[in-house]
Amino acid sequence: MIRIHTAFSDIDLKQWEELVSSSDVASFFQTLECYEFYATLTFLKPFVYAVSENEKLTGLVCGYVISEGNFIKRFFSRRAIVPGGLLLDNEISTDALQFLLNHLKQELNKQSIYIEIRNFNDYSLFRTGFELANFVYQPHLNFHVATQDVDSANMQLNRTKRRDIKLSRKEGAEWLETTEREDVKSYYKLLQHLYKTKIKTPLFPLEFFEKIVLSQYGKLFVVKHQGSIIGGSICVMMGNRTVYEWFVCGLDGQIKNIYPSTVATWAGIEYAALDGYEKFDMMGAGKPDEGYGVREFKSKFGGELVEHGRFLYIFNSRLYSLGKYIIGKLKAQRK
């Protein structure tokens, strides 16, 4: 018998943890800890739904609804994001997966214009279930860096990256983990500037960063030179499996022979290798048919290029297209 669990209070937490441990497509973003972290944030609305078959939990989806800006932009930017992909039992039935996805659509229909599921694992075995629920697969790339030990992780680096890290250290750059509030604020200012001038997509408020670094699963690695923060990365981790690089930035090209973004990413890889994690997930490298400068940067760290893609469901194609047009115009005005 298939049963949908429509609220957090209706989900067996022990079975949730067991599913995280046994699933081949588990990620930090589908854990109880991640959902509880989302629930502390004031700028988004978290959701979690699950499905069980014969009293056994076999699928779960955790994500959030978010929008930003003034009234017009908020209306057109309403979206439901599922980072990491769904948490699925390796033997979940196609019917149960469809039940879960259809319930997800039913719950979010009035709250968002579309649902985007960002896969960080291989969902090819489950693709039929998504397509039967009218989710459209979109190719999207990523890099996974093996982190067996520090020496092998270092040897995987492109020769230029190894040189850049050595030069940065020689010129006085240091990298360390921090939870200091002033460090978080300094890092956030760098990240804000990057998003405003180059990335031009919404950035979480400072609240997110202040809270994630105080959690047991979040890390802020900063790069310092002469006492000032010149770069850093925000990472989260799951068990002993994976370290995820959620955000990274640096004042590249401003200090001779120091490469803050490279060092910030290496700090996360080094941490993963030292603490026994299997891999370092770079959380996205763009669409394969589009040029993407960040992909070139990420490719130099010796990771495996994978295409796990995304699943998209659009509730209202007219609003979706109009929203993309309006937000695109607003971005252009900020140039």
mmCIF file of C-alpha atoms in Angstrom:
data_model
loop_
_atom_site.group_PDB
_atom_site.id
_atom_site.type_symbol
_atom_site.label_atom_id
_atom_site.label_comp_id
_atom_site.label_asym_id
_atom_site.label_seq_id
_atom_site.Cartn_x
_atom_site.Cartn_y
_atom_site.Cartn_z
ATOM 1 C CA MET A 1 0.000 0.000 0.000
ATOM 2 C CA ILE A 2 1.270 3.460 -0.951
ATOM 3 C CA ARG A 3 0.830 6.312 1.524
ATOM 4 C CA ILE A 4 1.740 9.984 1.195
ATOM 5 C CA HIS A 5 3.081 11.833 4.238
ATOM 6 C CA THR A 6 1.831 15.389 3.895
ATOM 7 C CA ALA A 7 3.657 17.112 6.764
ATOM 8 C CA PHE A 8 6.904 16.982 8.718
ATOM 9 C CA SER A 9 5.071 15.701 11.798
ATOM 10 C CA ASP A 10 3.765 12.753 9.778
ATOM 11 C CA ILE A 11 7.219 11.436 8.813
ATOM 12 C CA ASP A 12 8.998 8.745 10.812
ATOM 13 C CA LEU A 13 12.349 10.409 11.628
ATOM 14 C CA LYS A 14 14.161 7.122 12.229
ATOM 15 C CA GLN A 15 13.109 5.831 8.812
ATOM 16 C CA TRP A 16 14.189 9.152 7.290
ATOM 17 C CA GLU A 17 17.687 8.730 8.738
ATOM 18 C CA GLU A 18 17.812 5.103 7.583
ATOM 19 C CA LEU A 19 16.851 6.149 4.060
ATOM 20 C CA VAL A 20 19.648 8.740 4.003
ATOM 21 C CA SER A 21 22.105 5.997 5.022
ATOM 22 C CA SER A 22 20.957 3.446 2.446
ATOM 23 C CA SER A 23 20.017 5.508 -0.628
ATOM 24 C CA ASP A 24 22.434 5.756 -3.546
ATOM 25 C CA VAL A 25 21.095 9.262 -4.294
ATOM 26 C CA ALA A 26 21.227 10.739 -0.789
ATOM 27 C CA SER A 27 22.579 14.247 -0.326
ATOM 28 C CA PHE A 28 22.906 16.678 2.559
ATOM 29 C CA PHE A 29 20.002 18.669 1.134
ATOM 30 C CA GLN A 30 17.515 15.864 1.800
ATOM 31 C CA THR A 31 18.506 15.271 5.420
ATOM 32 C CA LEU A 32 16.548 16.087 8.548
ATOM 33 C CA GLU A 33 19.321 18.513 9.518
ATOM 34 C CA CYS A 34 18.928 20.467 6.299
ATOM 35 C CA TYR A 35 15.148 20.723 6.648
ATOM 36 C CA GLU A 36 15.485 21.926 10.237
ATOM 37 C CA PHE A 37 18.049 24.490 9.094
ATOM 38 C CA TYR A 38 15.705 25.779 6.372
ATOM 39 C CA ALA A 39 13.009 26.141 9.044
ATOM 40 C CA THR A 40 15.184 28.655 10.946
ATOM 41 C CA LEU A 41 15.442 31.010 7.953
ATOM 42 C CA THR A 42 12.998 33.911 7.626
ATOM 43 C CA PHE A 43 13.369 34.558 3.877
ATOM 44 C CA LEU A 44 12.138 31.223 2.546
ATOM 45 C CA LYS A 45 9.386 28.694 3.198
ATOM 46 C CA PRO A 46 10.587 25.087 3.590
ATOM 47 C CA PHE A 47 8.568 22.024 2.655
ATOM 48 C CA VAL A 48 8.982 18.287 3.074
ATOM 49 C CA TYR A 49 6.769 15.450 1.821
ATOM 50 C CA ALA A 50 7.343 11.709 1.757
ATOM 51 C CA VAL A 51 5.948 8.448 0.483
ATOM 52 C CA SER A 52 5.937 4.998 2.043
ATOM 53 C CA GLU A 53 5.202 1.575 0.623
ATOM 54 C CA ASN A 54 3.915 -1.082 3.000
ATOM 55 C CA GLU A 55 4.915 1.033 6.016
ATOM 56 C CA LYS A 56 8.464 1.583 4.722
ATOM 57 C CA LEU A 57 9.622 5.083 3.765
ATOM 58 C CA THR A 58 10.823 4.903 0.151
ATOM 59 C CA GLY A 59 10.886 8.522 -1.010
ATOM 60 C CA LEU A 60 11.180 12.052 0.337
ATOM 61 C CA VAL A 61 11.412 15.532 -1.122
ATOM 62 C CA CYS A 62 12.777 18.494 0.823
ATOM 63 C CA GLY A 63 13.111 22.023 -0.503
ATOM 64 C CA TYR A 64 11.909 25.580 -0.201
ATOM 65 C CA VAL A 65 9.759 28.223 -1.856
ATOM 66 C CA ILE A 66 11.490 31.557 -2.328
ATOM 67 C CA SER A 67 11.050 34.946 -4.022
ATOM 68 C CA GLU A 68 12.727 38.313 -3.675
ATOM 69 C CA GLY A 69 12.612 41.993 -4.595
ATOM 70 C CA ASN A 70 9.681 44.383 -4.772
ATOM 71 C CA PHE A 71 6.086 43.259 -5.201
ATOM 72 C CA ILE A 72 6.329 42.774 -8.975
ATOM 73 C CA LYS A 73 9.606 40.885 -8.833
ATOM 74 C CA ARG A 74 8.414 38.750 -5.912
ATOM 75 C CA PHE A 75 5.317 37.771 -7.844
ATOM 76 C CA PHE A 76 7.266 36.720 -10.932
ATOM 77 C CA SER A 77 10.171 35.096 -9.070
ATOM 78 C CA ARG A 78 8.100 32.679 -6.956
ATOM 79 C CA ARG A 79 9.806 29.326 -7.331
ATOM 80 C CA ALA A 80 10.196 26.015 -5.546
ATOM 81 C CA ILE A 81 13.749 24.710 -5.396
ATOM 82 C CA VAL A 82 14.767 21.157 -4.470
ATOM 83 C CA PRO A 83 18.559 21.167 -4.077
ATOM 84 C CA GLY A 84 20.281 17.815 -4.364
ATOM 85 C CA GLY A 85 17.385 15.914 -5.918
ATOM 86 C CA LEU A 86 14.871 13.648 -4.199
ATOM 87 C CA LEU A 87 15.838 11.146 -1.514
ATOM 88 C CA LEU A 88 14.789 7.785 -2.955
ATOM 89 C CA ASP A 89 15.021 4.175 -1.891
ATOM 90 C CA ASN A 90 16.962 2.183 -4.476
ATOM 91 C CA GLU A 91 13.889 -0.001 -4.986
ATOM 92 C CA ILE A 92 11.127 2.626 -4.923
ATOM 93 C CA SER A 93 8.306 1.763 -7.313
ATOM 94 C CA THR A 94 7.473 4.036 -10.210
ATOM 95 C CA ASP A 95 3.935 4.365 -8.834
ATOM 96 C CA ALA A 96 5.187 5.574 -5.450
ATOM 97 C CA LEU A 97 7.526 8.105 -7.099
ATOM 98 C CA GLN A 98 4.643 9.408 -9.190
ATOM 99 C CA PHE A 99 2.420 9.685 -6.125
ATOM 100 C CA LEU A 100 5.105 11.740 -4.383
ATOM 101 C CA LEU A 101 5.730 14.039 -7.362
ATOM 102 C CA ASN A 102 2.026 14.584 -8.002
ATOM 103 C CA HIS A 103 1.511 15.492 -4.352
ATOM 104 C CA LEU A 104 4.439 17.903 -4.586
ATOM 105 C CA LYS A 105 2.779 19.623 -7.552
ATOM 106 C CA GLN A 106 -0.575 19.744 -5.790
ATOM 107 C CA GLU A 107 0.927 21.388 -2.691
ATOM 108 C CA LEU A 108 3.044 23.957 -4.553
ATOM 109 C CA ASN A 109 0.666 24.900 -7.341
ATOM 110 C CA LYS A 110 -0.549 28.108 -5.675
ATOM 111 C CA GLN A 111 2.795 29.030 -4.143
ATOM 112 C CA SER A 112 5.194 28.962 -7.075
ATOM 113 C CA ILE A 113 5.414 29.355 -10.833
ATOM 114 C CA TYR A 114 7.692 26.373 -11.276
ATOM 115 C CA ILE A 115 9.550 23.579 -9.467
ATOM 116 C CA GLU A 116 13.233 22.997 -10.151
ATOM 117 C CA ILE A 117 14.882 19.824 -8.881
ATOM 118 C CA ARG A 118 18.672 20.155 -8.967
ATOM 119 C CA ASN A 119 20.214 16.682 -9.011
ATOM 120 C CA PHE A 120 23.604 16.076 -7.399
ATOM 121 C CA ASN A 121 23.502 12.322 -8.085
ATOM 122 C CA ASP A 122 22.618 10.044 -10.996
ATOM 123 C CA TYR A 123 18.823 9.728 -11.292
ATOM 124 C CA SER A 124 18.771 7.896 -14.624
ATOM 125 C CA LEU A 125 17.142 4.834 -13.031
ATOM 126 C CA PHE A 126 14.234 7.004 -11.856
ATOM 127 C CA ARG A 127 13.863 9.235 -14.913
ATOM 128 C CA THR A 128 10.763 7.429 -16.204
ATOM 129 C CA GLY A 129 8.883 8.219 -12.998
ATOM 130 C CA PHE A 130 9.713 11.922 -13.298
ATOM 131 C CA GLU A 131 8.677 12.042 -16.940
ATOM 132 C CA LEU A 132 5.396 10.251 -16.233
ATOM 133 C CA ALA A 133 4.697 13.035 -13.714
ATOM 134 C CA ASN A 134 5.415 15.555 -16.524
ATOM 135 C CA PHE A 135 8.749 16.780 -15.203
ATOM 136 C CA VAL A 136 11.125 17.740 -18.017
ATOM 137 C CA TYR A 137 14.769 16.732 -17.834
ATOM 138 C CA GLN A 138 17.289 19.515 -18.499
ATOM 139 C CA PRO A 139 20.997 18.725 -18.977
ATOM 140 C CA HIS A 140 23.228 20.322 -16.355
ATOM 141 C CA LEU A 141 26.857 19.613 -15.529
ATOM 142 C CA ASN A 142 28.799 19.277 -12.305
ATOM 143 C CA PHE A 143 32.228 18.239 -11.025
ATOM 144 C CA HIS A 144 32.906 15.623 -8.347
ATOM 145 C CA VAL A 145 36.429 15.654 -6.917
ATOM 146 C CA ALA A 146 37.665 12.435 -5.270
ATOM 147 C CA THR A 147 39.185 13.140 -1.841
ATOM 148 C CA GLN A 148 40.846 9.896 -0.790
ATOM 149 C CA ASP A 149 43.746 11.772 0.816
ATOM 150 C CA VAL A 150 45.470 15.148 0.574
ATOM 151 C CA ASP A 151 48.361 13.968 -1.583
ATOM 152 C CA SER A 152 46.153 12.386 -4.238
ATOM 153 C CA ALA A 153 43.787 15.376 -4.179
ATOM 154 C CA ASN A 154 46.766 17.670 -4.700
ATOM 155 C CA MET A 155 48.107 15.569 -7.565
ATOM 156 C CA GLN A 156 44.695 15.731 -9.287
ATOM 157 C CA LEU A 157 44.992 19.499 -9.540
ATOM 158 C CA ASN A 158 45.888 21.099 -12.819
ATOM 159 C CA ARG A 159 49.575 22.094 -12.778
ATOM 160 C CA THR A 160 48.606 25.773 -12.868
ATOM 161 C CA LYS A 161 46.334 25.396 -9.829
ATOM 162 C CA ARG A 162 49.082 23.667 -7.830
ATOM 163 C CA ARG A 163 51.414 26.495 -8.721
ATOM 164 C CA ASP A 164 48.822 29.136 -7.803
ATOM 165 C CA ILE A 165 48.271 27.602 -4.364
ATOM 166 C CA LYS A 166 52.020 27.425 -3.703
ATOM 167 C CA LEU A 167 52.534 31.015 -4.849
ATOM 168 C CA SER A 168 49.630 32.232 -2.718
ATOM 169 C CA ARG A 169 51.074 30.573 0.370
ATOM 170 C CA LYS A 170 54.545 31.952 -0.410
ATOM 171 C CA GLU A 171 53.144 35.480 -0.726
ATOM 172 C CA GLY A 172 51.564 35.267 2.710
ATOM 173 C CA ALA A 173 48.018 34.031 2.036
ATOM 174 C CA GLU A 174 46.554 31.705 4.652
ATOM 175 C CA TRP A 175 43.311 29.773 4.778
ATOM 176 C CA LEU A 176 41.383 28.732 7.851
ATOM 177 C CA GLU A 177 37.936 27.866 9.161
ATOM 178 C CA THR A 178 36.115 30.595 11.075
ATOM 179 C CA THR A 179 32.823 31.259 12.809
ATOM 180 C CA GLU A 180 33.620 34.850 13.802
ATOM 181 C CA ARG A 181 30.734 37.148 12.958
ATOM 182 C CA GLU A 182 32.971 39.898 11.553
ATOM 183 C CA ASP A 183 34.652 37.340 9.295
ATOM 184 C CA VAL A 184 31.246 36.209 8.042
ATOM 185 C CA LYS A 185 30.271 39.811 7.304
ATOM 186 C CA SER A 186 33.541 40.513 5.468
ATOM 187 C CA TYR A 187 33.137 37.370 3.385
ATOM 188 C CA TYR A 188 29.524 38.241 2.618
ATOM 189 C CA LYS A 189 30.522 41.673 1.304
ATOM 190 C CA LEU A 190 32.880 40.027 -1.181
ATOM 191 C CA LEU A 191 30.172 37.592 -2.241
ATOM 192 C CA GLN A 192 27.597 40.369 -2.599
ATOM 193 C CA HIS A 193 29.908 42.280 -4.921
ATOM 194 C CA LEU A 194 30.473 39.180 -7.055
ATOM 195 C CA TYR A 195 26.749 38.490 -7.389
ATOM 196 C CA LYS A 196 25.943 42.125 -8.131
ATOM 197 C CA THR A 197 28.630 42.671 -10.761
ATOM 198 C CA LYS A 198 29.070 39.280 -12.429
ATOM 199 C CA ILE A 199 26.654 36.520 -11.486
ATOM 200 C CA LYS A 200 23.560 38.744 -11.377
ATOM 201 C CA THR A 201 21.322 36.192 -9.693
ATOM 202 C CA PRO A 202 19.709 36.491 -6.239
ATOM 203 C CA LEU A 203 21.942 35.864 -3.228
ATOM 204 C CA PHE A 204 20.697 34.630 0.128
ATOM 205 C CA PRO A 205 20.620 37.316 2.870
ATOM 206 C CA LEU A 206 23.379 37.559 5.474
ATOM 207 C CA GLU A 207 21.118 35.625 7.857
ATOM 208 C CA PHE A 208 21.811 32.401 5.945
ATOM 209 C CA PHE A 209 25.578 32.734 6.285
ATOM 210 C CA GLU A 210 25.529 33.736 9.945
ATOM 211 C CA LYS A 211 23.438 30.687 10.797
ATOM 212 C CA ILE A 212 25.099 28.064 8.571
ATOM 213 C CA VAL A 213 28.570 28.644 10.041
ATOM 214 C CA LEU A 214 27.243 28.019 13.569
ATOM 215 C CA SER A 215 25.720 24.679 12.604
ATOM 216 C CA GLN A 216 27.426 21.303 12.998
ATOM 217 C CA TYR A 217 27.370 20.692 9.235
ATOM 218 C CA GLY A 218 28.415 24.097 7.855
ATOM 219 C CA LYS A 219 31.906 25.499 7.369
ATOM 220 C CA LEU A 220 33.252 28.874 6.297
ATOM 221 C CA PHE A 221 36.810 28.694 4.987
ATOM 222 C CA VAL A 222 38.321 32.149 4.554
ATOM 223 C CA VAL A 223 41.470 33.242 2.755
ATOM 224 C CA LYS A 224 43.366 35.995 4.543
ATOM 225 C CA HIS A 225 46.268 38.227 3.549
ATOM 226 C CA GLN A 226 47.820 40.681 5.972
ATOM 227 C CA GLY A 227 44.842 40.207 8.272
ATOM 228 C CA SER A 228 42.160 40.972 5.668
ATOM 229 C CA ILE A 229 39.708 38.483 4.169
ATOM 230 C CA ILE A 230 40.258 38.275 0.406
ATOM 231 C CA GLY A 231 38.185 35.189 -0.366
ATOM 232 C CA GLY A 232 36.392 32.199 1.027
ATOM 233 C CA SER A 233 33.983 29.333 0.548
ATOM 234 C CA ILE A 234 30.868 28.077 2.315
ATOM 235 C CA CYS A 235 30.653 24.298 2.495
ATOM 236 C CA VAL A 236 28.232 21.802 4.004
ATOM 237 C CA MET A 237 28.835 18.126 4.603
ATOM 238 C CA MET A 238 26.945 14.856 4.893
ATOM 239 C CA GLY A 239 28.205 11.977 7.016
ATOM 240 C CA ASN A 240 31.568 10.844 5.725
ATOM 241 C CA ARG A 241 30.387 10.920 2.117
ATOM 242 C CA THR A 242 30.479 14.391 0.642
ATOM 243 C CA VAL A 243 31.548 17.985 1.186
ATOM 244 C CA TYR A 244 29.482 20.430 -0.911
ATOM 245 C CA GLU A 245 30.838 23.825 -1.968
ATOM 246 C CA TRP A 246 27.739 26.045 -1.829
ATOM 247 C CA PHE A 247 29.394 29.454 -2.352
ATOM 248 C CA VAL A 248 32.896 30.597 -3.263
ATOM 249 C CA CYS A 249 34.458 33.958 -4.124
ATOM 250 C CA GLY A 250 37.717 35.872 -4.020
ATOM 251 C CA LEU A 251 39.450 39.113 -4.937
ATOM 252 C CA ASP A 252 41.177 37.531 -7.916
ATOM 253 C CA GLY A 253 43.657 39.604 -9.881
ATOM 254 C CA GLN A 254 44.043 42.256 -7.185
ATOM 255 C CA ILE A 255 47.119 41.011 -5.317
ATOM 256 C CA LYS A 256 50.129 39.801 -7.277
ATOM 257 C CA ASN A 257 50.703 36.024 -7.094
ATOM 258 C CA ILE A 258 47.726 35.421 -4.808
ATOM 259 C CA TYR A 259 44.687 33.535 -6.122
ATOM 260 C CA PRO A 260 41.940 33.718 -3.475
ATOM 261 C CA SER A 261 39.178 31.797 -5.283
ATOM 262 C CA THR A 262 41.537 28.930 -6.082
ATOM 263 C CA VAL A 263 42.777 28.810 -2.496
ATOM 264 C CA ALA A 264 39.204 28.992 -1.126
ATOM 265 C CA THR A 265 38.137 25.980 -3.182
ATOM 266 C CA TRP A 266 41.312 24.102 -2.263
ATOM 267 C CA ALA A 267 40.582 24.755 1.423
ATOM 268 C CA GLY A 268 37.331 22.789 1.086
ATOM 269 C CA ILE A 269 38.966 19.969 -0.883
ATOM 270 C CA GLU A 270 41.804 19.752 1.635
ATOM 271 C CA TYR A 271 39.319 19.606 4.519
ATOM 272 C CA ALA A 272 37.377 16.808 2.802
ATOM 273 C CA ALA A 273 40.551 14.798 2.236
ATOM 274 C CA LEU A 274 41.858 15.282 5.779
ATOM 275 C CA ASP A 275 38.543 14.332 7.407
ATOM 276 C CA GLY A 276 37.865 11.191 5.394
ATOM 277 C CA TYR A 277 35.123 12.331 3.010
ATOM 278 C CA GLU A 278 34.727 10.430 -0.251
ATOM 279 C CA LYS A 279 34.282 13.413 -2.536
ATOM 280 C CA PHE A 280 33.984 17.153 -2.921
ATOM 281 C CA ASP A 281 30.889 18.285 -4.844
ATOM 282 C CA MET A 282 31.214 21.600 -6.717
ATOM 283 C CA MET A 283 27.420 22.006 -6.979
ATOM 284 C CA GLY A 284 27.066 22.875 -10.634
ATOM 285 C CA ALA A 285 29.005 23.687 -13.788
ATOM 286 C CA GLY A 286 26.344 25.080 -16.102
ATOM 287 C CA LYS A 287 24.514 23.767 -19.160
ATOM 288 C CA PRO A 288 26.583 21.711 -21.618
ATOM 289 C CA ASP A 289 25.485 23.727 -24.664
ATOM 290 C CA GLU A 290 26.345 27.116 -23.160
ATOM 291 C CA GLY A 291 29.652 28.794 -22.464
ATOM 292 C CA TYR A 292 30.309 29.063 -18.749
ATOM 293 C CA GLY A 293 33.490 30.619 -17.416
ATOM 294 C CA VAL A 294 33.046 29.074 -13.981
ATOM 295 C CA ARG A 295 33.144 25.601 -15.568
ATOM 296 C CA GLU A 296 36.618 26.324 -16.898
ATOM 297 C CA PHE A 297 37.733 27.350 -13.400
ATOM 298 C CA LYS A 298 36.190 24.287 -11.736
ATOM 299 C CA SER A 299 37.637 21.908 -14.329
ATOM 300 C CA LYS A 300 41.181 22.597 -13.088
ATOM 301 C CA PHE A 301 40.697 20.829 -9.746
ATOM 302 C CA GLY A 302 40.807 17.308 -11.157
ATOM 303 C CA GLY A 303 37.163 16.417 -10.682
ATOM 304 C CA GLU A 304 35.033 14.108 -12.790
ATOM 305 C CA LEU A 305 32.668 15.974 -15.107
ATOM 306 C CA VAL A 306 29.163 14.523 -14.664
ATOM 307 C CA GLU A 307 25.766 15.347 -16.102
ATOM 308 C CA HIS A 308 23.079 14.631 -13.539
ATOM 309 C CA GLY A 309 20.805 17.358 -14.820
ATOM 310 C CA ARG A 310 17.700 18.957 -13.416
ATOM 311 C CA PHE A 311 13.981 18.210 -13.529
ATOM 312 C CA LEU A 312 11.672 21.128 -14.230
ATOM 313 C CA TYR A 313 7.919 21.399 -13.852
ATOM 314 C CA ILE A 314 6.206 24.631 -14.924
ATOM 315 C CA PHE A 315 2.784 25.375 -13.466
ATOM 316 C CA ASN A 316 2.090 28.377 -15.676
ATOM 317 C CA SER A 317 4.182 28.656 -18.843
ATOM 318 C CA ARG A 318 2.895 32.148 -19.570
ATOM 319 C CA LEU A 319 3.912 33.493 -16.157
ATOM 320 C CA TYR A 320 7.179 31.576 -16.394
ATOM 321 C CA SER A 321 8.123 33.177 -19.726
ATOM 322 C CA LEU A 322 6.908 36.613 -18.690
ATOM 323 C CA GLY A 323 8.771 36.358 -15.396
ATOM 324 C CA LYS A 324 12.026 35.452 -17.135
ATOM 325 C CA TYR A 325 11.577 38.441 -19.463
ATOM 326 C CA ILE A 326 10.824 40.930 -16.664
ATOM 327 C CA ILE A 327 13.634 39.717 -14.410
ATOM 328 C CA GLY A 328 16.004 39.790 -17.388
ATOM 329 C CA LYS A 329 15.083 43.434 -18.004
ATOM 330 C CA LEU A 330 15.641 44.263 -14.334
ATOM 331 C CA LYS A 331 19.079 42.620 -14.498
ATOM 332 C CA ALA A 332 19.956 44.630 -17.597
ATOM 333 C CA GLN A 333 19.030 47.865 -15.809
ATOM 334 C CA ARG A 334 21.586 47.074 -13.096
ATOM 335 C CA LYS A 335 24.472 46.837 -15.567
#
